[in-house]
XYZ file of C-alpha atoms in Angstrom:
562
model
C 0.000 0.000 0.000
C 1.314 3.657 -0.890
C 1.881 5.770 1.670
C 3.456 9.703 1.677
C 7.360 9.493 2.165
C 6.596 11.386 5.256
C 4.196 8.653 6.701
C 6.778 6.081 5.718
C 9.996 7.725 7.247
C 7.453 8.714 10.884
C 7.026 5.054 10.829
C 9.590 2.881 10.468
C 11.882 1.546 13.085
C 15.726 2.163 12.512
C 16.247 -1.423 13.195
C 14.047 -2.574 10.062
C 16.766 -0.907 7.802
C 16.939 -1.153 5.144
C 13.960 -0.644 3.295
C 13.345 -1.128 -0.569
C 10.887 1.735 -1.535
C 9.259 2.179 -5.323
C 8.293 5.732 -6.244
C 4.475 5.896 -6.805
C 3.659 9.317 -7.826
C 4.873 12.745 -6.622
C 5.104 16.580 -7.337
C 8.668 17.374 -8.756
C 10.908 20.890 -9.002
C 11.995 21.032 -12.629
C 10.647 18.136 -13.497
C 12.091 15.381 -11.917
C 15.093 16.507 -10.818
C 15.666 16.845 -7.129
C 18.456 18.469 -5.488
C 19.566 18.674 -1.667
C 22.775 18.811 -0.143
C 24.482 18.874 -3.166
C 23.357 15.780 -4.392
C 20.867 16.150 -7.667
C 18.964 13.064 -8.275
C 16.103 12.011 -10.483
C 12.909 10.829 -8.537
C 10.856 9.442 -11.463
C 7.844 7.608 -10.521
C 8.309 3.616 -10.826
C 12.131 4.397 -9.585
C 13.065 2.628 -6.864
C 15.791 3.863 -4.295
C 17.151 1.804 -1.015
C 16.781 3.458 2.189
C 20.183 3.177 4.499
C 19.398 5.333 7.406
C 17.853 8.795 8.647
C 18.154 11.126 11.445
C 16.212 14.268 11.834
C 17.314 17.324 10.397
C 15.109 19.960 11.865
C 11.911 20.397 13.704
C 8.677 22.379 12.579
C 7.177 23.871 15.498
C 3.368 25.291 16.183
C 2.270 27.096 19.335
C 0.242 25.008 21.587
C -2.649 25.934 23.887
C -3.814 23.899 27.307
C -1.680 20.805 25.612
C -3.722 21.497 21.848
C -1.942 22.548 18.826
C -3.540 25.963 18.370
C -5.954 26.002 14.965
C -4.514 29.110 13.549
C -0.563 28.765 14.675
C 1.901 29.574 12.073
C 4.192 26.873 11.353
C 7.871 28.124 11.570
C 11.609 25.571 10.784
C 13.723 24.807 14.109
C 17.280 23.832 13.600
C 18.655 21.694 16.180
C 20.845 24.220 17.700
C 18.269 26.702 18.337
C 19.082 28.306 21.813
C 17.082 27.678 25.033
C 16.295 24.612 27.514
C 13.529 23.002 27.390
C 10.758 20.907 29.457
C 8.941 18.168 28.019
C 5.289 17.512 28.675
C 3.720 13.931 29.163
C 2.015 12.607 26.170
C -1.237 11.907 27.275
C -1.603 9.137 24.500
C -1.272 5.607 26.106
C 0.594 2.893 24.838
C -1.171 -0.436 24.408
C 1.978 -2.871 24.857
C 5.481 -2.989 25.560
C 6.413 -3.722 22.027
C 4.798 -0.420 20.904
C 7.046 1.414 23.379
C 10.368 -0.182 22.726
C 9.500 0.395 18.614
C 8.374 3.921 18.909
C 10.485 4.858 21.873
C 14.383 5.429 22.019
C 15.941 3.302 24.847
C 20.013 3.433 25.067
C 22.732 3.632 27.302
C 22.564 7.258 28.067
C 20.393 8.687 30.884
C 18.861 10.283 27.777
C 17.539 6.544 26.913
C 15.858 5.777 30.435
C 12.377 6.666 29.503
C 9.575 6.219 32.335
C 6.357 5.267 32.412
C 3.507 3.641 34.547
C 0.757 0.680 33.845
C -3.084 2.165 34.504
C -3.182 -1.261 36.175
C -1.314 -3.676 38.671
C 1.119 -5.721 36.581
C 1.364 -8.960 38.575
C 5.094 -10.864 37.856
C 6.338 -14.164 39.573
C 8.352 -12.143 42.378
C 6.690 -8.839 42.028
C 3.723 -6.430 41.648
C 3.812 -3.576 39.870
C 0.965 -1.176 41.318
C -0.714 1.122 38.880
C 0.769 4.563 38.765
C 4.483 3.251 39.536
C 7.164 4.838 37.698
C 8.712 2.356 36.009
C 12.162 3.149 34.567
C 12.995 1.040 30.660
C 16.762 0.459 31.067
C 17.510 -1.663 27.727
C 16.120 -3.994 25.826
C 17.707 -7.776 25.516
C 16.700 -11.545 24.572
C 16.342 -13.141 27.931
C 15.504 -17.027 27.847
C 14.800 -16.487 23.918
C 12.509 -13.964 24.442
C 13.155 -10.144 23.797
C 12.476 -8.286 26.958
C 12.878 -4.522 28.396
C 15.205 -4.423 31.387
C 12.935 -2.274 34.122
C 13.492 -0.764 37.659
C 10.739 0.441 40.418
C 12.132 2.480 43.079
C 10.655 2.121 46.348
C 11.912 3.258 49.604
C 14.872 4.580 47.871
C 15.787 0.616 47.150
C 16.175 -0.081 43.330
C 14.035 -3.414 42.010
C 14.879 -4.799 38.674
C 12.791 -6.844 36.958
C 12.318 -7.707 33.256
C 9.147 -7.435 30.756
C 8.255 -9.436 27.639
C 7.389 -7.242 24.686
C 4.247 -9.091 24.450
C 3.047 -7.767 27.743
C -0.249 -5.742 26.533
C -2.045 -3.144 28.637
C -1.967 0.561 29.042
C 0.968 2.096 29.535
C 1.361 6.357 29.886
C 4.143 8.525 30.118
C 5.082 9.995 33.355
C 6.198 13.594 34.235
C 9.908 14.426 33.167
C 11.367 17.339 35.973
C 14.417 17.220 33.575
C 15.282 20.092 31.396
C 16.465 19.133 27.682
C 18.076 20.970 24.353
C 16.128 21.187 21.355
C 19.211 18.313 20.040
C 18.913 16.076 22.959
C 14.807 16.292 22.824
C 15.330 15.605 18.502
C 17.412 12.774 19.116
C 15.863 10.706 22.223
C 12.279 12.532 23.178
C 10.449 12.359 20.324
C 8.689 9.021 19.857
C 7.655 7.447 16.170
C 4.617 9.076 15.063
C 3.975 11.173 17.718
C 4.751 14.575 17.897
C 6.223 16.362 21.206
C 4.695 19.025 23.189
C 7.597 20.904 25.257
C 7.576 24.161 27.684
C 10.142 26.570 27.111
C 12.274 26.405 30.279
C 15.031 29.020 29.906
C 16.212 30.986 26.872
C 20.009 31.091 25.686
C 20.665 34.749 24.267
C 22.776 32.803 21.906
C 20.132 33.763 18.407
C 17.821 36.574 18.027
C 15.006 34.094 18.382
C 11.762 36.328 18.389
C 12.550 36.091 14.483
C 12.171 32.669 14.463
C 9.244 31.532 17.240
C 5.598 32.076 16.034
C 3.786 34.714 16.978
C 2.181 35.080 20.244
C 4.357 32.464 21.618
C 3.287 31.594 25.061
C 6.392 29.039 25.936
C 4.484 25.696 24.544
C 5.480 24.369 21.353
C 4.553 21.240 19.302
C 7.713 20.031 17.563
C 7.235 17.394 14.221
C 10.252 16.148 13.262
C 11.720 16.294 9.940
C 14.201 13.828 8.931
C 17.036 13.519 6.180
C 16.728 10.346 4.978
C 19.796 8.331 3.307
C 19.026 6.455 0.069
C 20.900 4.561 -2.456
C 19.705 4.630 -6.110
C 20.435 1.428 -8.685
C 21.850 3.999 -11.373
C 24.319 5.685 -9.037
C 27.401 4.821 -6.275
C 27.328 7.051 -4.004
C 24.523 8.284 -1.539
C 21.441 10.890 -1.866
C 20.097 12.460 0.900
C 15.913 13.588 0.823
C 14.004 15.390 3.677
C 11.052 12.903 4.625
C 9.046 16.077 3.784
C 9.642 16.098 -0.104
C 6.118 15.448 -1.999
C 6.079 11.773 -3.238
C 4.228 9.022 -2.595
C 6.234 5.700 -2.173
C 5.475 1.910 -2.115
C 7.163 -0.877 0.321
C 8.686 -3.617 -1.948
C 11.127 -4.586 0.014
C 10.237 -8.248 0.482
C 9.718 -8.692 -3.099
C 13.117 -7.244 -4.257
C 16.716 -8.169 -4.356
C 18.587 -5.535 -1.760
C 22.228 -7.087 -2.829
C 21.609 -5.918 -6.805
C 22.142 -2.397 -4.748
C 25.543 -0.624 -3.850
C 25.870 -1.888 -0.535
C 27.568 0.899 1.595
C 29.178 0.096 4.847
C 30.140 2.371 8.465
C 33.107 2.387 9.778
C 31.262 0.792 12.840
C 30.100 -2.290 10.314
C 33.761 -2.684 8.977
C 34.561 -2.726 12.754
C 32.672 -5.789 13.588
C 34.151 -8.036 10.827
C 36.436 -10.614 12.072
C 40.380 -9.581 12.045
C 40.882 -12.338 9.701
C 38.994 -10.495 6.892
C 41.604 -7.634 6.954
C 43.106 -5.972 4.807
C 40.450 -5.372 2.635
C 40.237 -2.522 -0.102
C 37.145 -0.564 -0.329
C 35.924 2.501 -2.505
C 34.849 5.757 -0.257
C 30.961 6.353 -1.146
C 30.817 9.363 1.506
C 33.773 10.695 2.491
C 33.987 12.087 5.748
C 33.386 15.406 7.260
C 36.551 17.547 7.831
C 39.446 19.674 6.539
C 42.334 18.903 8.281
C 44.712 15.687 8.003
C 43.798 13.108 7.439
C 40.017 13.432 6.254
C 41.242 15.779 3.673
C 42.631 12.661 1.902
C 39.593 10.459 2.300
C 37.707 12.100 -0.640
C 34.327 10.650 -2.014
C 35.084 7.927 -4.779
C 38.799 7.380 -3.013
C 39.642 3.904 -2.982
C 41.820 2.823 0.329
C 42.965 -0.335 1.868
C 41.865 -0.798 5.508
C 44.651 -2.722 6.802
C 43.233 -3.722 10.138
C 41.147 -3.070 13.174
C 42.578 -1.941 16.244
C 42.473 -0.095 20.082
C 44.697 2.064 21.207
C 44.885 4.427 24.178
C 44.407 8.382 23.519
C 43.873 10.848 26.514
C 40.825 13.445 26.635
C 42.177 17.233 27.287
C 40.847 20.372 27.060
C 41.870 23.730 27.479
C 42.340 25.878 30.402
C 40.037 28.464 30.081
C 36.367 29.205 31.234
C 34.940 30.908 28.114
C 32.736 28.902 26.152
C 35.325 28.295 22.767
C 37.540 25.802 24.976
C 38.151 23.177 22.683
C 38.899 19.623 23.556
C 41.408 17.030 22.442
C 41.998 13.669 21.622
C 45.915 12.939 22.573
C 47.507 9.722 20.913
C 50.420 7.838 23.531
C 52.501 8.401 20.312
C 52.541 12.477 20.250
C 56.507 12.954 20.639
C 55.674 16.988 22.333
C 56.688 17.723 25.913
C 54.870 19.340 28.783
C 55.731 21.327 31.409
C 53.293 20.869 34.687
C 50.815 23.764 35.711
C 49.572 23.912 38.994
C 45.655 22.441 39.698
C 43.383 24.174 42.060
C 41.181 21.962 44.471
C 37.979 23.042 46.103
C 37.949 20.415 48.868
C 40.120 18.791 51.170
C 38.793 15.540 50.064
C 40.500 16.802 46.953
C 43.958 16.841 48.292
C 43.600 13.479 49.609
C 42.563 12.124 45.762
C 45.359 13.951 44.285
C 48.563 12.786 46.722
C 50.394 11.196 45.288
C 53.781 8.846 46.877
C 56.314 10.417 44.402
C 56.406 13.842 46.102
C 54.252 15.854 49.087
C 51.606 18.109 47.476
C 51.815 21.155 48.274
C 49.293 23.788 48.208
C 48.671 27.422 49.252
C 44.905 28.549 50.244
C 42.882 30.509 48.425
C 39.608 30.441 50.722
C 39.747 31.024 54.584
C 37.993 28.584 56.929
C 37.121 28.227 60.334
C 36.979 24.885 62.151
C 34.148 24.219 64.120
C 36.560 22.151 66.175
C 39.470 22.988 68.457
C 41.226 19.766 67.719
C 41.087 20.930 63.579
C 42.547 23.531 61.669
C 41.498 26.867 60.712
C 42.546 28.522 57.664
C 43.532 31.662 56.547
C 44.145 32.519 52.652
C 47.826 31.965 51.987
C 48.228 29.915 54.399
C 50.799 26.578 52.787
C 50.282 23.189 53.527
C 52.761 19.644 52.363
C 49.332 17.282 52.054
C 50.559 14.045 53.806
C 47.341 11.202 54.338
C 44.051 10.984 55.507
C 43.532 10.031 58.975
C 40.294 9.272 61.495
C 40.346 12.305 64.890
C 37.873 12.331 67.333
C 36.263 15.861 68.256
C 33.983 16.834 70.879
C 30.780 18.337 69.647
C 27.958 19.314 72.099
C 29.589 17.664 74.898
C 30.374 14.520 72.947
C 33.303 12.572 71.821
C 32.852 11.777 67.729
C 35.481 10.351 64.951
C 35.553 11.891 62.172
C 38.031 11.822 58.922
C 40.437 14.923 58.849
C 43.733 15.383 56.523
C 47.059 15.255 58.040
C 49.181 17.691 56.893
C 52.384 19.617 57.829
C 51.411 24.024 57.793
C 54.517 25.692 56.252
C 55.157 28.655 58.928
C 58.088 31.166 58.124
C 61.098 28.920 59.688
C 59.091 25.540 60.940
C 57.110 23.051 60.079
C 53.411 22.554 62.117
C 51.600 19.418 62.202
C 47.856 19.797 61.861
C 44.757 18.161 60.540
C 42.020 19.595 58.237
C 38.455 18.320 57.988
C 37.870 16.271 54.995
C 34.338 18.085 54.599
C 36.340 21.401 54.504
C 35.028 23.381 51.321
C 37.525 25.823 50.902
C 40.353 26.266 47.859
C 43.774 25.507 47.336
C 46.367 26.740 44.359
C 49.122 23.416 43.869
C 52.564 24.882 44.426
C 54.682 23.718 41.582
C 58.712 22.885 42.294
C 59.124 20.330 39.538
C 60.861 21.868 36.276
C 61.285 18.296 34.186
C 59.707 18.370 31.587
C 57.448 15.017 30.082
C 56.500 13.142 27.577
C 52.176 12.461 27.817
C 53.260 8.239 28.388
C 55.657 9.218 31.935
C 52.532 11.836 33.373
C 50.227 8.425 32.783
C 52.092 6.475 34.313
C 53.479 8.876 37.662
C 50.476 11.010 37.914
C 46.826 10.874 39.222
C 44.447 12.815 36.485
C 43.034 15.203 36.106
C 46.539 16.891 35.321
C 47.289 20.088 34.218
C 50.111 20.933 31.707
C 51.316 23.024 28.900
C 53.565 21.897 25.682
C 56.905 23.363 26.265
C 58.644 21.581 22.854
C 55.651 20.841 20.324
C 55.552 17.528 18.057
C 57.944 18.467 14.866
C 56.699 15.056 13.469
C 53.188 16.716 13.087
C 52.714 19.695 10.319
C 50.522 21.812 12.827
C 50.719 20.851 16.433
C 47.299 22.404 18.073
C 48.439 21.949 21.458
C 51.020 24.400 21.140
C 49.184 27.098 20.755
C 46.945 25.963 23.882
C 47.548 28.467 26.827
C 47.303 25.344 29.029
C 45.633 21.732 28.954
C 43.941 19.773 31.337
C 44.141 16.215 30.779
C 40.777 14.857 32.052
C 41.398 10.860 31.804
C 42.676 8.091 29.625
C 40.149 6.621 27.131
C 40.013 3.692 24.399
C 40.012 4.332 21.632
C 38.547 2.490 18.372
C 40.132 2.206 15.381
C 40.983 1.274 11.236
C 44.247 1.770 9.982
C 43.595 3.021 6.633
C 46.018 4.273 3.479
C 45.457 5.322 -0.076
C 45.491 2.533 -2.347
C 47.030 4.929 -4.901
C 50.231 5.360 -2.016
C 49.749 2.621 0.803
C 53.395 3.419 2.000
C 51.721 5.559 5.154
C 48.085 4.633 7.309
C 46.381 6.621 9.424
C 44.498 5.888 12.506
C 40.639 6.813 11.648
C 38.605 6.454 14.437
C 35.266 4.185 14.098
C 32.913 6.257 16.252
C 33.180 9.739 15.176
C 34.112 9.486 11.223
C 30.386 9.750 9.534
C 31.688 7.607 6.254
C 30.720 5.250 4.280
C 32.254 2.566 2.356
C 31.748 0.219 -0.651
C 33.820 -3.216 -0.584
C 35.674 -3.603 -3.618
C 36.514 -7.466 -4.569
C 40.675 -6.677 -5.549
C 43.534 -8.163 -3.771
C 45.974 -6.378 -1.040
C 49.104 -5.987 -3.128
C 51.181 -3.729 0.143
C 53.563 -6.292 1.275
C 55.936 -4.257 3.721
C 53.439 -2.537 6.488
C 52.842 1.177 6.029
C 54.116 3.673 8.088
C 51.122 4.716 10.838
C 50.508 8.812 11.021
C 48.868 9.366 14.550
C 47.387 13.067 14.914
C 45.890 14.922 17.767
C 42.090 14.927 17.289
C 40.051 18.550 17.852
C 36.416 17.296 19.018
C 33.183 19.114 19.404
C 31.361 19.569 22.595
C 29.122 17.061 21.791
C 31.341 14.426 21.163
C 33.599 15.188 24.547
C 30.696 14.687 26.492
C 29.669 11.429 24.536
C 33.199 10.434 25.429
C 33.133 10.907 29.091
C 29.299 9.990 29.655
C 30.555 6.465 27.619
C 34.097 6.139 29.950
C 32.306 6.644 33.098
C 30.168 4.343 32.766
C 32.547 1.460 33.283
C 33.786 3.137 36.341
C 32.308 3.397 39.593
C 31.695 6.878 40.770
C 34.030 8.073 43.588
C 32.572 8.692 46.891
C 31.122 11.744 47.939
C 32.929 14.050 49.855
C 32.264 13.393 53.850
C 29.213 16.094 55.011
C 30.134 18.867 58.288
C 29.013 16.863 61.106
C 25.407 18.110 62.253
């Protein structure tokens, strides 16, 4: 059955990809020529095009009222950086199984993917009851026992209770409040549910875009977003990829079951090439969609490029950014291989309980205040601002407060006076602020502050990387490294001059490949070119919300006795 492109693309599930559609009938610019993002293709109807993927590209928004998308509201084009925070508001539409939800619903990793809702009835399981109106928290979905199932959690009496549900479990299922505030990106990519639209409250506004030009008229703060996705196509007469807005005017046809997908071009992630086995590498490949970029080495990887990918690989890079509190710090991936040296900077700490993480047995830490503090406590220090200190370990004292004896944990530390040396101890819940106090001159390489050093670190390149045409650290008034990540990634070359590789990384390189069916002729292995990797914002906190979450937290700073 024909349905609008639009209809189709609001629809269907990512993990149905990909789809064979026909072209059924449609209104076309110029005929039938259609042309977006550079890429002009002919959309003539009986033509038939493979869908590879789609993400939305922007958002139309209408002014709501009481929940209601207003009759008369103009209609006015969101992109997904437009300024402000944003609250979402409950869609009042049940669900009628858990199937529906996990298909129309995102549900990941992130804290972005933990959608909640609650059952209008009691959902009775072999070890547990779910009441009706319990928030119940969809952690991931799985095959348990052969079935697919959603990971869930209750909380109740601040005690987490996990439990699993089948997808076939029917009833009806609404969405609970979200207190969380969300940007229009985060609420494109993980709030909006398959053919639904969102209703959101306008929370706080950025003064980042002169956005009374863009918001309808007689805004009131409620907004109905509709997504509007670019969708990613192959076309039999053509290798590389189109792109289409799921918006364009044409009426298309389902045929994938009655088609052959492999007489298509068959393009291929990074991420794909990533999960063959090693023993398929090296393989050489033709570039379909090259990558976005400028600098090394993504200038070289060109659309229609062919490349050997010699194999697939981890290596260790550490996350830094810069030193600075203006919103253009930039962040950095740092390979173990960059040959530059660094000269130490000193870190500030705002607790005490950040001394004692940052010790370290090589050398005393020492520190100069920044904050004055008085201690509640004549057995514990008070401080004044310059006062020094040599941090030495953390240690339990027993006080007296309101007439009773109490341990607590305080910091042991030696005060630097003018000609002596006083042993005293500061409370670990002590929010004050102390400047490091820096006597070492060496300088490093990045592998030696690894390996002696606690991070974060703070440094500054005092002889750059001559190996590297433009090394972006040196210019950096001072970097913090943050921690030590792994890294994917394919070691890839120019077939056309396979004596060097470079180190692309799998997760963060939006390119696509076509397999080519040629031989590896490189016998001697090619030089590897490491660089240091500028990332956005985006993809720095992607990093560290990823890292952490094979980590335990550390523990909260102890609380001032009450």
């Amino acid at each position: 059955m024909a349905s609008t492109l639009e209809k189709f693309i609001h629809s269907l599930d990512l993990r149905a990809l990909p789809r064979v559609l026909q072209i059924q009938s449609g209104i076309y610019c110029q005929g039938s020529v259609y042309e977006m993002f550079g890429n002009e293709c002919s959309l003539s109807t009986g033509e038939v095009i493979k869908v590879i993927g789609f993400k939305i590209n922007k958002l139309i928004a209408s002014i709501c009222e009481k929940n209601e998308v207003s009759q008369f509201s103009d209609k006015v084009e969101l992109p997904l950086n437009f300024p402000g925070l944003y609250k979402i508001v409950a869609d009042k539409t049940p669900y009628a199984s858990i199937e529906e939800i996990v298909r129309k619903v995102s549900i990941g990793p992130t804290r972005f993917g933990h959608p909640c809702f609650y059952s209008a009835k009691d959902i009775n399981l072999a070890n547990l009851t779910i009441k009706h109106d319990e928030q119940i928290t969809f952690n991931s979905v799985e095959e348990v026992h052969g079935t697919m199932a959603v990971n869930c959690v209750v909380v109740r009496n601040n005690q987490p209770h996990s439990f699993t549900l089948p997808l076939s479990q029917e009833g009806e299922f609404y969405e609970c409040e979200d207190d969380q505030i969300y940007t229009l990106k985060e609420i494109a990519e993980w709030k909006i549910p398959k053919c639904r639209n969102r209703i959101v409250k306008l929370a706080n506004t950025l003064h980042m875009w002169e956005s009374s030009n863009r918001l309808p008229e007689n805004f009131n703060g409620c907004l109905s977003l509709m997504p509007i996705y670019k969708v990613q196509a192959v076309m039999k007469s053509r290798k590389d990829i189109i792109h289409i807005l799921s918006d364009l005017d044409v009426e298309v046809k389902d045929v994938t079951d009655c088609y052959d997908i492999s007489s298509f071009l068959q393009p291929l992630s990074l991420e794909d090439i990533f999960e063959r086995t090693s023993k398929e590498f090296p393989m050489v490949a033709e570039i379909v969609e090259g990558p976005s970029g400028s600098q090394k080495p993504y200038n070289l990887l060109s659309t229609g490029k062919e490349i050997v990918i010699h194999k697939k690989d981890q290596a260790a890079r550490v996350l830094a950014s810069e030193m600075r509190s203006d919103p253009s710090k930039r962040h950095y991936l740092i390979p173990m291989s960059y040959k530059g040296k660094f000269k130490r900077r000193p870190r500030e700490f705002p607790t005490a309980y950040d001394l004692e993480i940052a010790k370290s047995e090589k050398e005393h830490l020492h520190v100069v205040a920044t904050k004055a503090f008085t201690s509640p406590h004549k057995e514990l220090c008070s401080v004044s601002v310059g006062d020094q200190f040599l941090v030495q370990q953390c240690q339990t004292s027993e006080v007296l407060y309101e007439g009773r004896k109490k341990l607590i944990d305080a910091l042991a530390c030696e005060q630097i006076l003018s000609d002596s040396y006083k042993k005293v101890l500061l409370p670990m819940y002590m929010e004050g602020g102390f400047v490091e106090v820096i006597h070492d001159k060496k300088q490093y390489h990045l592998s030696e502050i690894c390996k002696e050093f606690h991070l974060p670190f703070n440094v500054k390149v005092s002889v750059r990387d001559l190996s590297i045409e433009k090394d972006v650290l040196a210019a950096a008034p001072g970097l913090q490294f943050e921690e030590e990540i792994t890294d994917s990634y394919l070691l890839i070359s120019s077939a056309s001059s396979p004596e060097e590789s470079w180190e692309i990384p799998v997760y963060r390189s939006d390119m696509l490949v076509h397999l080519l069916s040629k031989d590896v002729q490189t016998v001697v292995p090619p030089v590897t070119r490491t660089t240091v990797e500028e990332i956005s914002k985006e993809e720095y906190y992607m990093l560290r919300r990823y890292e952490n979450l094979t980590f335990h937290p550390p523990p909260r700073p102890p609380k001032k006795p009450t």
